Amino acid sequence: MTTGLVPGGQTPDPRPTGGLPQQRHEPVGQAALHVDNRPRSSVITARAAASFEPVGRSVATARSFVRDTLQGWGFADIVDDAVVLTSELVTNAVVHAGTSADVLCLRSDDGVRIEVGDRYPEREIPLQGQAVTMGNLDREGGRGLQLCAALAGRWGVEYTPTHKQVWFQLDLPERTVGTRTAGPSLPADLLPLADGRVRVAVIQIDRACAISSWNEDAEELFGYAAEQVIGKPLTDLAAWPHTPGTSTGIAEALQLSRWEGSYGIRAANGRVTSVYASHLRVRDTGGEPSTVCLLVRDHERAVLQTPLRMPASDTSTSSDGQSTDPFEVFIGSPAPDDLDGLLQRTVERARDMLDGDSAFLLLATDDETELEVRASTGLPSARQRFARVPVEGGPGRYGSARMPAVHDDLAAVPGAVPLLSGTGMRSVVTVPLKVEGRLTGSLGVAAEGPGRYSNEEALRLQFAADRIALAVESARLGELERLRRGSLSFLVEASDLLAGTLDRDQTLALMAQMTVPTLATWCAVYTIADQASDPYLSYVLHEDEELIDGIKSLLSKIQPPDPVPTPGARVWSAPGEAAHQAALRSSMRSLGLSGGPTHQIASGIGPTLATASAVGGETVVLPLVARNRVIGMLTLGKPADEHFRQEILELAEDLSRRAALALDNARLYSERTAISQSLQRSLLPPELPDIEGVEVEVIYRAAGEGNEVGGDFYDVFPISDGAYGFAIGDVCGTGPNAAAVTGLARHALRLLAREGLSGPAVLERLNSAILDEGARSRFLTLLYGELWPQEDGSARLKVVCAGHPLPLRLRQNGTVEPAAEPQPLLGVMEDLELYEQTVTLDPGDVLLCVTDGVTERREGTRMLGDDGLADVLTTCTGLTAGAVAARIMRAVERFASDAPSDDMAILAMRVPGLHTD
């Protein structure tokens, strides 16, 4: 809803003049209606407008808007009729027409005109003189016009191409000349207390909210001469009380037609003087609006305060004899629909009821051991909000929040009410809020003077507390249910995010980002490598990125919190104290009190003070415990003078348990990955040897994320002078188990070959070693050969192909042929009869050896195969060994779009020609 108040002059036509002319219904038959056909010439003295969204709750909001507007104008006599008519017309707009509704209230000398318009885009324009059809009384719709005819003095319907407007006017009843209100004669000791000389400050505020008039009493009360303040905005002097849930401030109040209430004025001596004010919006003869403000000291509010409309002697019965809800009598109607608004309204009414200077309300935690400050007025609420105090604060009834208590003078009992320490309050009365005998909260009213309250005031306050306790508890449970639902959703999302990564640094960042700003203003994560290590500051985050470095620097200079495994949040005061000391030192240096030149350190004052303010509030530490070990601490902080809600701390504790397990999983994964990669790298052969007269190139790809070695392997190594061994093999399977057999095969080949054994003998002994592994053994295919470069530029090879894809020989003329015959694989039979074959590579020839991960590369039902590999090799004539291996790998990768599912190894050897290619 949006509202606005504008003082009026002569009555304008409230709708645009463009478009179609206005159409009004004329009286028809016996049901002649009072339809206004006369020009409106009365003077509009005030105007209030509001727009309401097309939702069901807007009807109740519109009723409240009209009720509050008319009561503010002093038209209580016609409020009920206006609310009933507005309710019907707004219901037609937002429920039946389904559009937003515009409500305009116009105040004139003889009554009030209220206009309700909708924005239905397809409404038919009625013909001039069309008969008025009122509809059936039993129908749900169409009763708004009937009510207008029955209750309003004049009414009408006006159409434009874009909306329909229904208006009605309620005339003020005749008032008898004489007394407006009066009170009984009272003994002198019961009269309101005031100074001997009551001073009423008269201040006039112009359209721009600037002071245009300042009388002598205002100068006496606040210490400013008229020339010091005239032309300045009143907002510069007003200490306006902030009410959560409302947007009304001093600027908005000055625009209202009438306003009455309490606030503060900053006097010339720097102190805030509490005043009670009555504002009246007026206009001069030229139509210029201004506001006249009458102000008295707050304890003299009886001079200006409007008497209650209901007799104080009977607050449960209205003037017409009907019973009234005591809750509504105390809170007012309509009651706020949110917990914060209800609590704030409660403390304000309690303060006014006992004529106090401040009031506060605390709610009990679930275990009834602590009370949490949830609302206050007249106190530094920002500093006190969500602060916690114990229910049992000391021995005796005055130390327990479960019983009413009256303190005549807090100066005589320092610390009796910790919440009021340093606030200047002297006397206080507190009463418990209970539901079915269970403590749910505490309500208190305090005054600056001693001896202000007695048991009589305690009984009055307890009576009010009993009336509101159930409503407060119901609203609190509703808020708690909403918080718990939100917390459950938050934890589910947090668990998904934390489970989605095993990277330690990313887990730390997620922990901080989930807490800031949802749970805290800033966050720091400490990690502990092992039980012998000290906590290390690993991550810092603040909702303002410019403050992160300052907080990180501050935390690095103080001792980290102790790694206590006790669950739950504990307060850590070190950051706040360190920030306060740093800010104090910076301030002293800026004043030149440290002995050094000021200009050299002035540039560091701003960040230091900003950092002190950022971490100056409550700081809590939650242990990160995983697998019965403290692996770190999660530190959450608030800015200066702020506290954590108990529900937020409970949610943070749940989050810390999930975050701790995720962080420990990330640590274990990182450690095991590092170990695995180290072991895998030890299975790879060292650098390839330089073979004179032969080019050698290897490309190796292990399948699976994080694997550097799989079931495929290769090796090229010197055997003796002028002789080299080479091998390429494939162990059944992939992963670590296959890699273990890979290591056995590669090291056994080197050892046996250097013993001078022939190729078949080397493989036969390797076969026996594999079979000796028992259950861990795996069959393997292996191509083993020995190479001797020749003086004529060729190379002689002896190869044994044990179940492995056959090596391919590429000649200079582009022909491709197998260079060996297939023989049995290893690791299956004990007795093998293997033989070696001799191959001579002429200059320019290439020998290509691959594993089956290359030839069995698939795309759907297609497979690269031996023939496909030979076709690719045919195109490699004249290429170096490295270029041949690269082209083969590129062809294999392009053959299918999916990532390879098997290990691949490519070994290419080429005998260069007589000339460089």
CSV table of N, CA and C in Angstrom, one decimal, residues 854 857 864 868-869 872-873 875 885-896:
chain,number,residue,atom,x,y,z
A,854,VAL,N,43.1,-48.0,-28.1
A,854,VAL,CA,43.1,-47.3,-29.3
A,854,VAL,C,42.2,-48.0,-30.4
A,857,ARG,N,38.3,-48.1,-29.7
A,857,ARG,CA,37.6,-46.9,-29.6
A,857,ARG,C,36.2,-47.0,-30.3
A,864,LEU,N,36.9,-48.3,-34.2
A,864,LEU,CA,38.0,-48.0,-35.0
A,864,LEU,C,38.7,-49.2,-35.6
A,868,GLY,N,40.9,-49.5,-39.3
A,868,GLY,CA,40.8,-48.0,-39.2
A,868,GLY,C,42.2,-47.4,-38.7
A,869,LEU,N,42.9,-48.1,-37.8
A,869,LEU,CA,44.2,-47.7,-37.4
A,869,LEU,C,45.2,-47.7,-38.6
A,872,VAL,N,44.6,-44.7,-40.9
A,872,VAL,CA,45.2,-43.5,-40.3
A,872,VAL,C,46.7,-43.5,-40.5
A,873,LEU,N,47.3,-44.6,-40.2
A,873,LEU,CA,48.8,-44.7,-40.3
A,873,LEU,C,49.2,-44.5,-41.7
A,875,THR,N,48.4,-42.3,-43.8
A,875,THR,CA,48.5,-40.9,-44.0
A,875,THR,C,49.7,-40.3,-43.4
A,885,ALA,N,52.6,-40.1,-33.7
A,885,ALA,CA,51.9,-40.4,-32.5
A,885,ALA,C,50.8,-39.4,-32.3
A,886,ALA,N,51.0,-38.1,-32.6
A,886,ALA,CA,50.0,-37.1,-32.4
A,886,ALA,C,48.9,-37.3,-33.3
A,887,ARG,N,49.1,-37.6,-34.6
A,887,ARG,CA,48.0,-37.8,-35.5
A,887,ARG,C,47.2,-39.0,-35.1
A,888,ILE,N,47.8,-40.1,-34.7
A,888,ILE,CA,47.0,-41.2,-34.3
A,888,ILE,C,46.1,-40.9,-33.1
A,889,MET,N,46.6,-40.2,-32.1
A,889,MET,CA,45.8,-39.8,-30.9
A,889,MET,C,44.7,-38.9,-31.3
A,890,ARG,N,45.0,-37.9,-32.2
A,890,ARG,CA,44.0,-37.0,-32.6
A,890,ARG,C,42.8,-37.7,-33.4
A,891,ALA,N,43.2,-38.7,-34.2
A,891,ALA,CA,42.2,-39.5,-34.9
A,891,ALA,C,41.3,-40.3,-33.9
A,892,VAL,N,42.0,-40.8,-32.9
A,892,VAL,CA,41.2,-41.6,-31.9
A,892,VAL,C,40.2,-40.8,-31.2
A,893,GLU,N,40.7,-39.6,-30.7
A,893,GLU,CA,39.8,-38.7,-30.0
A,893,GLU,C,38.6,-38.2,-30.8
A,894,ARG,N,38.9,-37.9,-32.1
A,894,ARG,CA,37.8,-37.4,-33.0
A,894,ARG,C,36.8,-38.5,-33.4
A,895,PHE,N,37.2,-39.8,-33.3
A,895,PHE,CA,36.4,-40.9,-33.7
A,895,PHE,C,35.1,-40.9,-32.9
A,896,ALA,N,35.1,-40.6,-31.6
A,896,ALA,CA,33.9,-40.6,-30.8
A,896,ALA,C,33.8,-39.3,-30.0
